Coordinates of C-alpha atoms in Angstrom, one line a residue:
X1 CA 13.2 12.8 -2.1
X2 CA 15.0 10.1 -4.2
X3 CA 13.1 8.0 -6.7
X4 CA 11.0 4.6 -5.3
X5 CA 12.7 0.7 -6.0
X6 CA 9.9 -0.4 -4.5
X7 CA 6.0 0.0 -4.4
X8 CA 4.1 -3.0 -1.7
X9 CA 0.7 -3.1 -1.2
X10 CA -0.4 -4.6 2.3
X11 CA -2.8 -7.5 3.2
X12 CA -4.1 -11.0 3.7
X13 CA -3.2 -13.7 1.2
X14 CA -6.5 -15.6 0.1
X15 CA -9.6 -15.2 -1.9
X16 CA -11.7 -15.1 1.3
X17 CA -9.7 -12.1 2.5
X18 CA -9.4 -10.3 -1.2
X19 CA -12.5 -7.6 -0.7
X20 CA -12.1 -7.0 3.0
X21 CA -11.2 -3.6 4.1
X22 CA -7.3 -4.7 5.2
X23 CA -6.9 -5.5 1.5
X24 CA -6.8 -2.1 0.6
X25 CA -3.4 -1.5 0.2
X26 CA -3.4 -4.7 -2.0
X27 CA -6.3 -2.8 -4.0
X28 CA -4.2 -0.2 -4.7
X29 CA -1.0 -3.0 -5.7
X30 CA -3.5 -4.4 -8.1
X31 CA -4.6 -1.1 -10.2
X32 CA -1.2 -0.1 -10.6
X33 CA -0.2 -2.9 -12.3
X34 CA -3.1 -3.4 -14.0
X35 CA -2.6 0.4 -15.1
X36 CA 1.3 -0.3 -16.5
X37 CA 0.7 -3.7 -18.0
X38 CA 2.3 -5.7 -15.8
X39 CA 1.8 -9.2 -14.0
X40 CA 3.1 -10.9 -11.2
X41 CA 5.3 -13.5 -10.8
X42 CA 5.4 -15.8 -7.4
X43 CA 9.3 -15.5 -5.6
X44 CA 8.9 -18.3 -2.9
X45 CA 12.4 -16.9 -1.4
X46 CA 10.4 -13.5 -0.7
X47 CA 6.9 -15.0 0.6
X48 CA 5.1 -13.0 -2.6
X49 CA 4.4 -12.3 -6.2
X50 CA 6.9 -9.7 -8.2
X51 CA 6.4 -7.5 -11.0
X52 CA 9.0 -5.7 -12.3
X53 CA 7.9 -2.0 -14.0
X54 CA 9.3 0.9 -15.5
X55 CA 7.1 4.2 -15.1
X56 CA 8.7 7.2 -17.3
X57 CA 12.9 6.4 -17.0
X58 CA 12.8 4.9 -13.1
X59 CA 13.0 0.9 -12.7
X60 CA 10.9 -0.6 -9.4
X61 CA 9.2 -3.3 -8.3
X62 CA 5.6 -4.1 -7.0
X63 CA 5.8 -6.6 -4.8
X64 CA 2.6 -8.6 -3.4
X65 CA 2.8 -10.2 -0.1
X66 CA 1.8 -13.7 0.2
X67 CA 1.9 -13.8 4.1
X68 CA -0.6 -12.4 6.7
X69 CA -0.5 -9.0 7.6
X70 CA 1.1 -9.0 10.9
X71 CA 4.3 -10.6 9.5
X72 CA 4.3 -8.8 6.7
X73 CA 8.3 -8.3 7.1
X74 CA 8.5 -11.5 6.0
X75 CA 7.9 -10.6 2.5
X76 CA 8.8 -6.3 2.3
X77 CA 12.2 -6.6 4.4
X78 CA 13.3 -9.6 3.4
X79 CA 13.2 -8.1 -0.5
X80 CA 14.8 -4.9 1.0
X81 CA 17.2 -6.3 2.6
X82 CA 18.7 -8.7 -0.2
X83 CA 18.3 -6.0 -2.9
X84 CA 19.2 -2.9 -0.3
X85 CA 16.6 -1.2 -1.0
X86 CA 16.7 1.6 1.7
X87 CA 13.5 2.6 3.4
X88 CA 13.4 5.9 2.5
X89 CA 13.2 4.4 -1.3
X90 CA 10.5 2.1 -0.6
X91 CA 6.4 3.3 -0.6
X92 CA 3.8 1.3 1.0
X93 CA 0.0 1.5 0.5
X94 CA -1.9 0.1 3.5
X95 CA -5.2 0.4 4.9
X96 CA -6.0 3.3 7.6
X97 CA -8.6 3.3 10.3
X98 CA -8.4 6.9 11.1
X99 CA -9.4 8.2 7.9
X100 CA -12.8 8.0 6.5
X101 CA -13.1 6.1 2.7
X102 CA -12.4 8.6 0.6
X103 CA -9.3 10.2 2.1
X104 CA -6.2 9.0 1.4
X105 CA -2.7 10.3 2.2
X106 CA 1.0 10.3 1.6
X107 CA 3.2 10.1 4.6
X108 CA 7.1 10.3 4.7
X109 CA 8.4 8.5 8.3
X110 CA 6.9 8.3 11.6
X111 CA 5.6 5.5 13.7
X112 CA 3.2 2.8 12.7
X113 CA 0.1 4.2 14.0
X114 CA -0.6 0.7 15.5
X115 CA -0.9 -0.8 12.1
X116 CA 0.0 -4.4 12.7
X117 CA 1.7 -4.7 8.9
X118 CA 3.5 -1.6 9.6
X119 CA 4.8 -2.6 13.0
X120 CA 6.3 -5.8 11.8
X121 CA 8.3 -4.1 8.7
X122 CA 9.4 -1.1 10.5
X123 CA 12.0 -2.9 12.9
X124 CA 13.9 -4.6 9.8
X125 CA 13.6 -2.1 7.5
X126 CA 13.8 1.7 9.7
X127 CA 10.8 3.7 9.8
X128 CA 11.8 6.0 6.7
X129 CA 9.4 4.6 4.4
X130 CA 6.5 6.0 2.8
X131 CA 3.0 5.3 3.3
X132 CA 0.0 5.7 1.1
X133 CA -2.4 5.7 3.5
X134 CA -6.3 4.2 2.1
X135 CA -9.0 5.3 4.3
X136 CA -11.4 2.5 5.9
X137 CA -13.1 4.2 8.6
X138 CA -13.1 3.1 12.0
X139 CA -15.8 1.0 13.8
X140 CA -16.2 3.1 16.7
X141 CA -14.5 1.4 19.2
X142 CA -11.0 -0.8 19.3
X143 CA -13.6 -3.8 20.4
X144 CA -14.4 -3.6 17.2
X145 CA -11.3 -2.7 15.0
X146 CA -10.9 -6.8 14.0
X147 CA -13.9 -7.5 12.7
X148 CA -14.1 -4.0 10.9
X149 CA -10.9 -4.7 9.3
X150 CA -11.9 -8.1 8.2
X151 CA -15.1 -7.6 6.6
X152 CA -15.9 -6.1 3.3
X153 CA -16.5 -1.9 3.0
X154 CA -20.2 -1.0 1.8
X155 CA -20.5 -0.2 -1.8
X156 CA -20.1 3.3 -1.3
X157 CA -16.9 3.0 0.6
X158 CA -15.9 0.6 -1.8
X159 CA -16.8 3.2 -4.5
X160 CA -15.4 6.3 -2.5
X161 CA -11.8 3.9 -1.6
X162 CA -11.5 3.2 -5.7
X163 CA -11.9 6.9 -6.4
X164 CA -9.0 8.0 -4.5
X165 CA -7.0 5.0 -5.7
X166 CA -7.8 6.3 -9.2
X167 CA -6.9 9.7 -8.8
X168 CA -3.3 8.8 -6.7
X169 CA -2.7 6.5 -10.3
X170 CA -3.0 9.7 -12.2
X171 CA 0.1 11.1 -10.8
X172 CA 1.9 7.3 -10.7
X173 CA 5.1 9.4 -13.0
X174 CA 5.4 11.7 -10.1
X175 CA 4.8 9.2 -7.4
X176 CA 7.6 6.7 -9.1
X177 CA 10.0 10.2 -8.7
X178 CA 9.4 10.5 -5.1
X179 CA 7.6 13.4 -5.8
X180 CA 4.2 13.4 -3.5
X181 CA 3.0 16.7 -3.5
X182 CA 1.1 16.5 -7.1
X183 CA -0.9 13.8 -5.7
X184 CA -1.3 15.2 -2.4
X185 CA -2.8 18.4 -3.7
X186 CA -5.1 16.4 -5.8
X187 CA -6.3 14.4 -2.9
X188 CA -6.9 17.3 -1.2
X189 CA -9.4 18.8 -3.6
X190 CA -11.6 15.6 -3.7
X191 CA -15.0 15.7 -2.7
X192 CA -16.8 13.2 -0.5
X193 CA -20.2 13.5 -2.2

């Protein structure tokens, strides 16, 4: 697969939203660039805050949305697009209700699973991206999917969500390389207790 340009995390802009379980992609934005050092800097032409960061020899970005997550194709495409960043070069860490906390995968393609964020970036960019997919847990019923979303995880999925964040940023040289399957195997020999 060829190397990333680009590494996104998805969510809602504002401190109210910043621990609610939509966020988690954002989570994930955050310890990686806390991990290489690096800060972000606001880009009003792209809706969201830019770090640029070099892990081992390959150059990308991290880019923070600053718009709500059902347009966020107003901040991922519209940096892909000026910079042509192909999809299929660009990894994007979201929240996912099908997966309990604690399991987290990589995905290469495919549809958007009804992820709102997702579904808005995939017509302007293809579908060719990656995903890092953060489990949430679902509520039990799609009545409930908004307000599930929307509110904060316990403190043991909080705890369990963090652990898999921390063991995908172990293999971040890999990951930056386009190279999943180190990380993949490692998130397949976690634990849930």
């Amino acid at each position: 697969m060829p190397a990333l340009r680009l590494i996104t995390g998805l969510g809602n802009p504002g401190q109210q939203y910043a621990d609610t379980r939509h966020n988690a992609g954002l989570w994930f934005l955050e310890a990686l660039a806390d991990q290489l050092g690096v800060t972000f800097t606001k880009q009003v032409k792209f809706k969201a805050r830019i770090a640029k960061a070099r892990i081992g020899d390959q150059e990308l970005v991290l880019l923070w949305p600053e718009v709500f997550m059902n347009v966020s194709g107003q901040s991922v495409a519209a940096y892909a697009q000026f910079f042509n960043v192909p999809a299929n070069q660009i990894l994007i860490a979201h929240d996912e209700l099908d997966f309990a906390p604690g399991r987290t995968q990589f995905k290469s393609g495919g549809g958007h699973g009804g992820h709102n964020g997702l579904r808005d970036i995939a017509p302007q960019t293809g579908s060719d991206f990656h995903r890092l997919r953060i489990g949430i847990g679902h509520p039990g019923h799609k009545s409930q999917v908004s307000a599930h979303v929307l509110s904060k995880p316990s403190a043991i999925d909080r705890a369990l969500i963090e652990r898999t964040i921390e063991t995908v940023l172990k293999h971040v040289d890999e990951i930056a390389q386009g190279h999943f399957d180190p990380a993949k195997q490692a998130l397949g020999n976690l634990k849930s207790d």
